[in-house]
Tab-separated table of C-alpha atoms and ligand atoms in Angstrom:
chain	number	residue	atom	x	y	z
A	19	MET	CA	-36.438	-2.417	0.717
A	20	GLN	CA	-38.946	-5.001	1.890
A	21	VAL	CA	-38.730	-8.381	1.165
A	22	LYS	CA	-41.191	-11.276	0.958
A	23	LEU	CA	-39.500	-14.281	0.950
A	24	TYR	CA	-40.418	-17.096	-0.949
A	25	SER	CA	-41.875	-19.921	1.255
A	26	GLY	CA	-39.657	-22.292	-0.031
A	27	PHE	CA	-36.458	-20.550	1.181
A	28	GLY	CA	-37.694	-20.578	4.583
A	29	LYS	CA	-34.849	-22.475	6.196
A	30	ASN	CA	-32.225	-21.790	3.173
A	31	LYS	CA	-29.330	-19.984	4.965
A	32	ALA	CA	-28.110	-18.091	1.814
A	33	ALA	CA	-31.637	-16.833	1.320
A	34	ARG	CA	-32.180	-15.533	4.973
A	35	GLU	CA	-29.033	-13.983	4.943
A	36	ALA	CA	-29.616	-11.882	1.660
A	37	ALA	CA	-33.204	-11.262	2.615
A	38	ASP	CA	-31.682	-9.456	5.718
A	39	LEU	CA	-29.126	-7.884	3.700
A	40	VAL	CA	-31.155	-6.497	0.716
A	41	GLN	CA	-33.720	-4.531	3.390
A	42	LYS	CA	-30.974	-1.880	4.185
A	43	CYS	CA	-31.121	-0.705	0.432
A	44	VAL	CA	-33.350	2.627	0.391
A	45	HIS	CA	-32.965	2.419	-3.401
A	46	CYS	CA	-31.301	6.274	-3.623
A	47	GLY	CA	-28.997	5.007	-6.498
A	48	PHE	CA	-25.732	6.667	-5.247
A	49	CYS	CA	-24.061	3.402	-5.572
A	50	ASN	CA	-24.061	3.365	-9.622
A	51	ALA	CA	-21.986	6.508	-9.488
A	52	THR	CA	-19.082	4.766	-8.247
A	53	CYS	CA	-19.657	1.320	-9.741
A	54	PRO	CA	-17.113	0.193	-12.168
A	55	THR	CA	-19.547	-2.159	-14.362
A	56	TYR	CA	-22.335	0.469	-14.330
A	57	GLN	CA	-20.058	3.060	-15.705
A	58	ASP	CA	-18.884	0.765	-18.155
A	59	ARG	CA	-22.317	-0.414	-19.505
A	60	PHE	CA	-24.485	2.212	-18.132
A	61	ASP	CA	-27.498	-0.493	-17.626
A	62	GLU	CA	-29.317	-0.470	-14.067
A	63	ARG	CA	-29.046	-3.799	-14.047
A	64	ASP	CA	-25.043	-3.810	-14.072
A	65	GLY	CA	-25.315	-1.327	-11.216
A	66	PRO	CA	-25.500	-2.188	-7.278
A	67	ARG	CA	-28.934	-1.138	-7.159
A	68	GLY	CA	-30.322	-3.010	-10.169
A	69	ARG	CA	-28.370	-6.120	-8.631
A	70	ILE	CA	-30.242	-5.829	-5.664
A	71	TYR	CA	-33.575	-5.528	-7.382
A	72	LEU	CA	-32.468	-8.768	-9.060
A	73	ILE	CA	-31.639	-10.574	-5.809
A	74	ARG	CA	-35.129	-9.301	-4.287
A	75	HIS	CA	-37.017	-10.747	-7.253
A	76	MET	CA	-34.991	-14.236	-6.510
A	77	LEU	CA	-35.882	-14.145	-2.966
A	78	GLU	CA	-39.499	-13.536	-3.647
A	79	SER	CA	-40.339	-15.697	-6.400
A	80	GLY	CA	-37.981	-18.443	-5.700
A	81	GLN	CA	-36.891	-18.360	-9.524
A	82	ALA	CA	-33.790	-16.891	-11.245
A	83	GLY	CA	-33.700	-16.633	-15.068
A	84	ASP	CA	-30.729	-16.056	-17.297
A	85	ALA	CA	-30.549	-12.162	-16.767
A	86	THR	CA	-30.179	-12.468	-12.930
A	87	ARG	CA	-26.906	-14.569	-13.716
A	88	ILE	CA	-25.462	-12.255	-16.224
A	89	HIS	CA	-26.018	-9.094	-14.238
A	90	LEU	CA	-24.939	-11.193	-11.116
A	91	ASP	CA	-21.750	-12.798	-12.649
A	92	ARG	CA	-20.774	-9.046	-14.160
A	93	CYS	CA	-20.322	-7.688	-10.642
A	94	LEU	CA	-16.580	-7.575	-9.748
A	95	THR	CA	-17.342	-8.177	-6.022
A	96	CYS	CA	-15.027	-4.533	-5.668
A	97	ARG	CA	-17.335	-3.046	-2.999
A	98	SER	CA	-16.890	0.172	-4.278
A	99	CYS	CA	-20.511	0.344	-3.712
A	100	GLU	CA	-19.978	-0.174	-0.166
A	101	THR	CA	-18.156	2.587	0.441
A	102	THR	CA	-20.625	4.858	-1.262
A	103	CYS	CA	-23.690	3.659	0.525
A	104	PRO	CA	-25.091	6.205	2.718
A	105	SER	CA	-27.175	2.929	3.939
A	106	GLY	CA	-24.452	0.559	4.972
A	107	VAL	CA	-25.717	-1.688	2.869
A	108	GLN	CA	-23.248	-4.861	3.052
A	109	TYR	CA	-23.231	-5.862	-0.726
A	110	GLY	CA	-20.142	-8.132	-1.037
A	111	ARG	CA	-21.512	-10.394	1.224
A	112	LEU	CA	-24.713	-9.803	-0.194
A	113	ALA	CA	-23.327	-10.768	-3.914
A	114	ASP	CA	-21.654	-13.878	-2.140
A	115	ALA	CA	-25.200	-15.232	-0.756
A	116	GLY	CA	-27.279	-14.083	-3.781
A	117	ARG	CA	-24.503	-16.021	-6.150
A	118	GLU	CA	-24.771	-19.072	-3.512
A	119	LEU	CA	-28.613	-19.080	-4.073
A	120	LEU	CA	-28.402	-18.430	-7.595
A	121	GLU	CA	-26.781	-21.558	-8.096
A	122	GLN	CA	-29.240	-23.724	-6.213
A	123	VAL	CA	-32.107	-22.160	-8.224
A	124	SER	CA	-31.172	-22.151	-11.768
A	125	SER	CA	-28.770	-23.871	-13.873
A	126	ARG	CA	-25.704	-22.665	-15.964
A	127	PRO	CA	-24.468	-23.453	-18.997
A	128	VAL	CA	-22.198	-26.418	-19.264
A	129	GLY	CA	-19.228	-24.434	-20.740
A	130	GLN	CA	-19.300	-21.879	-17.882
A	131	LYS	CA	-19.401	-24.589	-15.196
A	132	PHE	CA	-16.611	-26.243	-17.018
A	133	LEU	CA	-14.255	-23.361	-17.015
A	134	ARG	CA	-15.668	-22.362	-13.183
A	135	ARG	CA	-14.656	-26.128	-12.444
A	136	ILE	CA	-10.988	-25.638	-14.101
A	137	ILE	CA	-10.316	-22.373	-12.575
A	138	ARG	CA	-10.927	-23.797	-9.200
A	139	TRP	CA	-9.176	-27.147	-9.888
A	140	VAL	CA	-5.917	-25.109	-11.093
A	141	PHE	CA	-5.553	-21.683	-9.481
A	142	PRO	CA	-5.570	-22.596	-5.519
A	143	TYR	CA	-2.598	-24.940	-5.909
A	144	PRO	CA	0.691	-23.474	-6.842
A	145	ARG	CA	2.077	-26.409	-8.039
A	146	ARG	CA	-0.835	-27.193	-10.544
A	147	LEU	CA	-0.722	-23.496	-11.435
A	148	ASN	CA	3.168	-23.535	-12.264
A	149	VAL	CA	2.691	-26.709	-14.458
A	150	VAL	CA	-0.010	-24.524	-16.424
A	151	LEU	CA	1.944	-21.546	-16.709
A	152	GLY	CA	5.101	-23.620	-17.598
A	153	LEU	CA	2.816	-24.890	-20.992
A	154	GLY	CA	1.715	-21.653	-21.385
A	155	ARG	CA	5.295	-20.309	-21.489
A	156	ILE	CA	6.350	-23.121	-24.032
A	157	PHE	CA	3.335	-22.538	-26.257
A	158	ARG	CA	3.238	-18.878	-26.105
A	159	PRO	CA	4.460	-17.991	-29.586
A	160	ILE	CA	1.376	-19.978	-30.828
A	161	LEU	CA	-1.381	-18.746	-28.481
A	162	PRO	CA	-4.006	-15.911	-29.282
A	163	ARG	CA	-2.277	-12.201	-28.644
A	164	GLY	CA	-4.878	-11.761	-25.695
A	165	LEU	CA	-3.973	-15.122	-24.009
A	166	ARG	CA	-0.117	-14.549	-24.537
A	167	ARG	CA	-0.269	-11.571	-22.447
A	168	GLN	CA	-1.906	-13.466	-19.476
A	169	ILE	CA	1.064	-15.425	-19.126
A	170	PRO	CA	3.442	-13.920	-16.732
A	171	SER	CA	7.088	-14.128	-17.138
A	172	LYS	CA	9.172	-16.482	-14.558
A	173	GLN	CA	10.291	-14.713	-11.654
A	174	ILE	CA	13.590	-14.568	-10.292
A	175	THR	CA	14.100	-15.069	-6.632
A	176	TRP	CA	16.583	-14.861	-4.004
A	177	HIS	CA	16.233	-15.474	-0.359
A	178	GLY	CA	19.231	-13.216	0.523
A	179	SER	CA	21.201	-13.838	4.175
A	180	GLN	CA	18.956	-13.074	7.376
A	181	PRO	CA	20.775	-11.961	10.749
A	182	SER	CA	21.733	-15.481	12.394
A	183	ARG	CA	20.292	-13.539	15.582
A	184	PRO	CA	16.801	-14.816	16.100
A	185	ALA	CA	14.124	-11.759	16.043
A	186	THR	CA	12.293	-10.430	18.885
A	187	ARG	CA	8.758	-10.492	17.195
A	188	LYS	CA	7.177	-13.162	15.165
A	189	MET	CA	4.493	-12.861	13.003
A	190	ILE	CA	3.054	-15.484	10.620
A	191	VAL	CA	2.674	-14.819	6.953
A	192	LEU	CA	0.341	-16.438	4.200
A	193	GLY	CA	1.755	-18.096	1.387
A	194	GLY	CA	-1.080	-18.127	-0.576
A	195	CYS	CA	-1.605	-19.546	-4.081
A	196	VAL	CA	-1.400	-17.442	-7.250
A	197	GLN	CA	1.603	-15.581	-5.624
A	198	ALA	CA	2.920	-18.425	-4.260
A	199	ALA	CA	3.248	-19.595	-7.946
A	200	VAL	CA	3.801	-16.340	-9.909
A	201	THR	CA	5.516	-13.939	-7.388
A	202	PRO	CA	7.082	-15.742	-4.822
A	203	GLY	CA	9.674	-13.077	-4.511
A	204	THR	CA	6.930	-10.796	-2.658
A	205	ASN	CA	6.778	-12.721	0.418
A	206	ASP	CA	10.708	-12.813	0.400
A	207	ALA	CA	11.165	-9.068	0.177
A	208	ALA	CA	8.713	-8.820	2.889
A	209	ARG	CA	10.672	-10.823	5.291
A	210	ARG	CA	13.876	-8.976	4.524
A	211	VAL	CA	12.333	-5.631	5.315
A	212	LEU	CA	10.461	-6.692	8.306
A	213	ARG	CA	13.928	-8.415	9.453
A	214	ARG	CA	15.293	-4.914	9.604
A	215	PHE	CA	12.419	-4.043	12.135
A	216	ASP	CA	13.235	-7.310	14.198
A	217	ILE	CA	10.243	-9.463	13.193
A	218	GLU	CA	10.518	-12.571	11.876
A	219	LEU	CA	7.936	-14.166	9.332
A	220	HIS	CA	6.899	-17.837	9.899
A	221	GLU	CA	5.237	-19.169	6.748
A	222	SER	CA	3.433	-22.626	7.719
A	223	PRO	CA	3.800	-25.238	4.944
A	224	SER	CA	0.426	-26.763	5.577
A	225	ALA	CA	-1.566	-23.700	5.162
A	226	GLY	CA	-2.397	-22.553	1.572
A	227	CYS	CA	-5.026	-20.731	-0.645
A	228	CYS	CA	-7.097	-18.513	1.693
A	229	GLY	CA	-10.413	-20.087	0.167
A	230	ALA	CA	-11.388	-16.798	-1.735
A	231	VAL	CA	-11.092	-18.434	-5.320
A	232	ASP	CA	-13.965	-21.306	-4.184
A	233	TYR	CA	-15.953	-19.117	-2.019
A	234	HIS	CA	-16.314	-16.167	-4.448
A	235	LEU	CA	-17.195	-18.930	-7.159
A	236	ALA	CA	-20.107	-19.965	-5.282
A	237	ALA	CA	-18.204	-23.112	-3.812
A	238	GLN	CA	-18.487	-21.895	-0.406
A	239	GLU	CA	-18.053	-25.018	1.355
A	240	GLN	CA	-14.865	-25.590	-0.171
A	241	GLY	CA	-13.586	-21.918	0.647
A	242	LEU	CA	-14.535	-23.315	4.388
A	243	GLU	CA	-12.485	-25.800	4.293
A	244	CYS	CA	-9.361	-23.926	3.060
A	245	ALA	CA	-10.276	-21.548	5.923
A	246	ARG	CA	-10.252	-24.444	8.368
A	247	ARG	CA	-7.107	-25.845	7.334
A	248	ASN	CA	-5.348	-22.617	7.392
A	249	ILE	CA	-6.807	-21.815	10.802
A	250	ASP	CA	-5.323	-25.513	11.727
A	251	ALA	CA	-1.861	-24.438	10.288
A	252	TRP	CA	-1.681	-21.186	12.032
A	253	TRP	CA	-3.202	-22.363	15.574
A	254	PRO	CA	0.109	-23.395	17.098
A	255	HIS	CA	1.860	-20.351	16.566
A	256	VAL	CA	-1.016	-18.102	17.575
A	257	GLU	CA	-0.738	-20.131	20.801
A	258	ALA	CA	3.010	-19.596	20.818
A	259	GLY	CA	2.286	-15.778	20.461
A	260	ALA	CA	2.458	-14.673	17.139
A	261	GLU	CA	2.013	-11.309	17.091
A	262	ALA	CA	-0.030	-10.814	13.819
A	263	ILE	CA	-1.274	-12.839	10.376
A	264	VAL	CA	0.431	-10.950	7.896
A	265	THR	CA	-0.797	-11.071	4.129
A	266	THR	CA	0.870	-9.572	1.112
A	267	ALA	CA	-2.328	-9.727	-1.078
A	268	SER	CA	-4.682	-7.675	0.003
A	269	GLY	CA	-7.188	-9.819	-1.612
A	270	CYS	CA	-6.405	-12.418	0.461
A	271	GLY	CA	-6.400	-10.275	3.362
A	272	VAL	CA	-10.119	-9.681	2.960
A	273	MET	CA	-10.690	-13.292	3.314
A	274	VAL	CA	-9.062	-14.055	6.320
A	275	LYS	CA	-10.302	-10.976	7.939
A	276	ASP	CA	-13.628	-12.720	7.273
A	277	TYR	CA	-13.002	-15.803	8.658
A	278	GLY	CA	-14.518	-15.044	12.152
A	279	ALA	CA	-17.560	-14.151	10.586
A	280	LEU	CA	-17.748	-17.060	7.812
A	281	LEU	CA	-17.281	-19.631	10.515
A	282	LYS	CA	-19.537	-18.025	13.221
A	283	ASP	CA	-21.719	-20.928	13.059
A	284	ASP	CA	-18.945	-23.745	13.036
A	285	GLU	CA	-18.707	-24.813	16.718
A	286	SER	CA	-15.332	-26.199	16.097
A	287	TYR	CA	-13.785	-23.051	14.612
A	288	ALA	CA	-15.770	-20.037	15.360
A	289	SER	CA	-13.380	-19.074	18.464
A	290	ARG	CA	-10.303	-19.819	16.803
A	291	ALA	CA	-11.190	-18.098	13.522
A	292	LEU	CA	-12.691	-15.131	15.409
A	293	ARG	CA	-8.821	-15.044	17.298
A	294	VAL	CA	-7.049	-15.390	13.338
A	295	SER	CA	-9.410	-12.734	11.986
A	296	GLU	CA	-8.594	-10.364	14.448
A	297	LEU	CA	-4.533	-10.781	14.154
A	298	ALA	CA	-4.996	-10.669	10.453
A	299	LYS	CA	-3.209	-7.667	9.200
A	300	ASP	CA	-2.235	-6.457	5.570
A	301	LEU	CA	1.671	-5.613	5.092
A	302	CYS	CA	1.110	-1.990	4.977
A	303	GLU	CA	-0.666	-2.055	8.606
A	304	VAL	CA	2.381	-3.809	9.757
A	305	LEU	CA	4.735	-1.213	8.787
A	306	GLU	CA	2.780	1.772	9.099
A	307	SER	CA	3.673	1.825	12.610
A	308	GLU	CA	7.670	1.544	11.781
A	309	ASP	CA	10.246	4.150	11.052
A	310	LEU	CA	10.418	4.182	7.478
A	311	SER	CA	12.665	7.124	7.435
A	312	VAL	CA	15.650	4.924	7.393
A	313	PHE	CA	15.022	4.239	3.681
A	314	LYS	CA	14.575	7.453	3.176
A	315	ASP	CA	18.120	8.013	1.505
A	316	SER	CA	18.368	4.862	-0.290
A	317	THR	CA	15.022	4.308	-2.044
A	318	VAL	CA	15.223	4.766	-6.192
A	319	LYS	CA	13.755	8.068	-7.006
A	320	ARG	CA	11.212	6.957	-9.744
A	321	ARG	CA	8.127	8.506	-10.378
A	322	THR	CA	5.744	6.131	-9.026
A	323	ALA	CA	1.938	5.637	-9.670
A	324	VAL	CA	-0.067	3.769	-6.851
A	325	HIS	CA	-2.602	1.396	-7.765
A	326	CYS	CA	-4.452	0.398	-4.495
A	327	PRO	CA	-6.744	-2.346	-5.015
A	328	CYS	CA	-10.111	-2.574	-4.099
A	329	THR	CA	-9.664	-5.304	-1.489
A	330	LEU	CA	-7.488	-2.533	0.249
A	331	MET	CA	-9.361	0.409	-0.309
A	332	HIS	CA	-12.943	-0.542	-0.152
A	333	ALA	CA	-12.734	-4.252	1.782
A	334	GLN	CA	-10.197	-3.153	4.228
A	335	GLY	CA	-10.587	0.597	4.525
A	336	LEU	CA	-6.782	1.294	4.118
A	337	GLY	CA	-7.216	3.454	0.958
A	338	THR	CA	-4.367	5.975	1.910
A	339	SER	CA	-2.173	3.631	3.458
A	340	LEU	CA	0.273	3.016	0.459
A	341	GLU	CA	0.739	6.820	-0.328
A	342	ARG	CA	1.413	7.384	3.223
A	343	ILE	CA	4.072	4.582	3.531
A	344	LEU	CA	5.786	5.313	0.141
A	345	GLU	CA	6.036	8.997	0.919
A	346	ARG	CA	7.326	8.355	4.396
A	347	ALA	CA	10.194	6.144	2.583
A	348	GLY	CA	10.985	8.934	-0.077
A	349	ILE	CA	9.556	7.504	-3.057
A	350	PRO	CA	8.351	10.405	-5.159
A	351	LEU	CA	4.373	9.497	-6.297
A	352	ALA	CA	3.004	10.401	-9.369
A	353	GLU	CA	-0.571	11.865	-9.870
A	354	THR	CA	-3.473	9.683	-10.776
A	355	THR	CA	-7.176	9.802	-10.980
A	356	GLU	CA	-10.047	7.502	-10.722
A	357	GLU	CA	-8.548	5.899	-7.530
A	358	HIS	CA	-12.058	4.283	-6.487
A	359	LEU	CA	-12.150	2.367	-9.785
A	360	CYS	CA	-11.374	-1.359	-10.058
A	361	CYS	CA	-8.840	-2.165	-12.575
A	362	GLY	CA	-10.939	-5.049	-13.981
A	363	SER	CA	-8.796	-8.017	-12.382
A	364	ALA	CA	-10.946	-9.007	-9.591
A	365	GLY	CA	-9.719	-12.415	-8.782
A	366	THR	CA	-11.019	-14.898	-11.658
A	367	TYR	CA	-13.020	-12.136	-13.381
A	368	SER	CA	-10.229	-10.923	-15.930
A	369	LEU	CA	-10.936	-15.089	-17.022
A	370	LEU	CA	-14.640	-14.993	-16.867
A	371	GLN	CA	-15.777	-11.450	-18.026
A	372	ALA	CA	-12.852	-10.972	-20.317
A	373	ASP	CA	-14.566	-7.950	-22.249
A	374	ILE	CA	-15.342	-5.607	-19.576
A	375	SER	CA	-12.116	-6.774	-17.580
A	376	ARG	CA	-10.343	-5.249	-20.661
A	377	ARG	CA	-12.200	-2.287	-20.749
A	378	LEU	CA	-11.600	-1.368	-17.441
A	379	LEU	CA	-7.845	-2.482	-17.410
A	380	THR	CA	-7.365	0.106	-20.354
A	381	ARG	CA	-9.495	2.833	-18.287
A	382	LYS	CA	-7.320	2.136	-15.003
A	383	LEU	CA	-4.095	2.496	-16.751
A	384	ALA	CA	-4.765	5.875	-18.554
A	385	ALA	CA	-5.960	6.970	-14.972
A	386	LEU	CA	-2.660	5.902	-13.524
A	387	SER	CA	-0.703	7.409	-16.467
A	388	ILE	CA	-1.513	10.809	-16.260
A	389	GLY	CA	1.256	11.653	-14.056
A	390	GLU	CA	3.888	10.115	-16.336
A	391	PRO	CA	4.713	7.609	-13.994
A	392	GLU	CA	8.239	5.552	-14.415
A	393	GLN	CA	6.437	2.688	-12.579
A	394	ILE	CA	3.095	1.435	-10.736
A	395	VAL	CA	3.155	-0.055	-7.573
A	396	THR	CA	-0.040	-2.312	-6.287
A	397	ALA	CA	-0.475	-4.531	-3.147
A	398	ASN	CA	-2.162	-7.764	-5.125
A	399	ILE	CA	-0.898	-10.343	-6.994
A	400	GLY	CA	-4.366	-9.987	-9.301
A	401	CYS	CA	-3.889	-6.491	-9.757
A	402	GLN	CA	-0.089	-6.900	-10.674
A	403	LEU	CA	-0.459	-9.496	-12.969
A	404	HIS	CA	-3.635	-7.647	-14.753
A	405	LEU	CA	-2.014	-4.120	-15.128
A	406	GLY	CA	1.256	-5.776	-15.819
A	407	ALA	CA	-0.032	-7.326	-19.052
A	408	GLN	CA	-0.783	-4.173	-20.781
A	409	SER	CA	1.363	-1.845	-18.966
A	410	ASP	CA	3.991	0.239	-20.664
A	411	VAL	CA	5.903	0.641	-17.519
A	412	PRO	CA	6.939	-2.100	-14.616
A	413	VAL	CA	4.002	-2.871	-12.265
A	414	LEU	CA	5.453	-4.279	-8.829
A	415	HIS	CA	4.421	-5.137	-5.601
A	416	TRP	CA	5.172	-1.891	-3.535
A	417	ILE	CA	7.399	-3.602	-0.816
A	418	GLU	CA	9.811	-4.581	-3.735
A	419	LEU	CA	10.506	-0.853	-3.866
A	420	LEU	CA	11.667	-1.034	0.035
A	421	ASP	CA	13.459	-4.048	-0.151
A	422	SER	CA	15.434	-2.816	-3.153
A	423	ALA	CA	16.338	0.220	-0.611
A	424	ALA	CA	17.063	-1.851	2.154
A	425	GLN	CA	19.629	-3.743	0.433
A	426	LYS	CA	21.799	-0.607	-0.388
B	21	LIG	S1	-19.269	-4.858	-6.005
B	21	LIG	FE1	-18.147	-3.374	-7.658
B	21	LIG	S2	-19.136	-3.944	-9.452
B	21	LIG	FE2	-20.567	-5.203	-8.160
B	21	LIG	S3	-22.203	-3.792	-7.509
B	21	LIG	FE3	-20.638	-2.856	-6.307
B	21	LIG	S4	-19.652	-1.473	-7.194
B	21	LIG	FE4	-20.625	-2.677	-8.804
B	22	LIG	S1	-26.198	3.801	-2.224
B	22	LIG	FE1	-26.985	1.741	-0.817
B	22	LIG	S2	-29.065	2.247	-0.154
B	22	LIG	FE2	-28.699	3.549	-2.176
B	22	LIG	S3	-29.523	2.065	-3.599
B	22	LIG	FE3	-27.231	1.585	-3.560
B	22	LIG	S4	-27.361	0.111	-2.081
B	22	LIG	FE4	-29.121	0.997	-1.729
């Protein structure tokens, strides 16, 4: 697809990046078949190809109207289209660049700006989020039903005893933001399970949100500031020989794996960011190479449906890892369908596009339920909370299954 860049965008970094990425699209439309929003609305502008046309129009005219904003906002950035695209269009990067440009050339209604600002002020900070959730729990009985469901119960955590002998292998773990506030037990469980394999997880107190919340809400510079802070926090441990930087939420994992690309033009951080990205591993990548048969006799034999988050399947290319791990650990898996479709959580999407998000959630739960599971597991905090708000069976992080087996 040819782009004649608007003359005023000559030095605009986002515009130039978007123009480069758009050119790979050959208009075939294969991507519409696997795009959740196209499948929901059957409107060309709510599919990847239509959005690419809208971005191209913005690049060539230097302007964007309400339609461009509405249809780009409806994109989940699930990257299912990237998995499908035969031409290798990097749609995730294109969506981020397009959105950055959109904020520069068009004005958003005040109400939307305010909501986005609130989300960015609360979600990346576990203490603030805990205050908001605490208030939500107090006032839950008088909240509208839809909102009531969005407020998760407080998770009871325990740290367990650790062997006094230091482990041979050391890794860093990302504490994160939403997961740290809502399900801190996930990282505790990961710590206990990895200790069985002589791996010690270190969480740096000065690291925090991976930056994805800001970055994907078109506040790229603030997102990159989070990345720089995390790199500074982790670097002493990297220099001391940490073997990997482990992420237990796949959405954060994608962001950390992207630090190298996102900071490639930052002289002070480029080489360290690249190293950090090389070391980044989802928890399932760490455990895939271990002998999981040790759990086989002690895992609870409940029929389990696996929801592989888009950020694990499409963005990290680890679509079947979870199933492989759970099967090797002796957990019976329930049949599922439409594995490629997003559950509608998509970071802050469930707050910003509540209607589409709810419809996708209903469709996803139906797809996860065909094998009549007794529980659902996933690998990303956003999906876990989103599915858990409407599911009839418990929704857990998969590491909790291995952890409960390890305690026996
Ligand atoms: S990222 Fe997901 S929602 Fe957005 S265009 Fe691609 S497939 Fe559709
Ligand atoms: S599948 Fe790829 S090349 Fe074809 S229309 Fe979609 S983005 Fe363009």
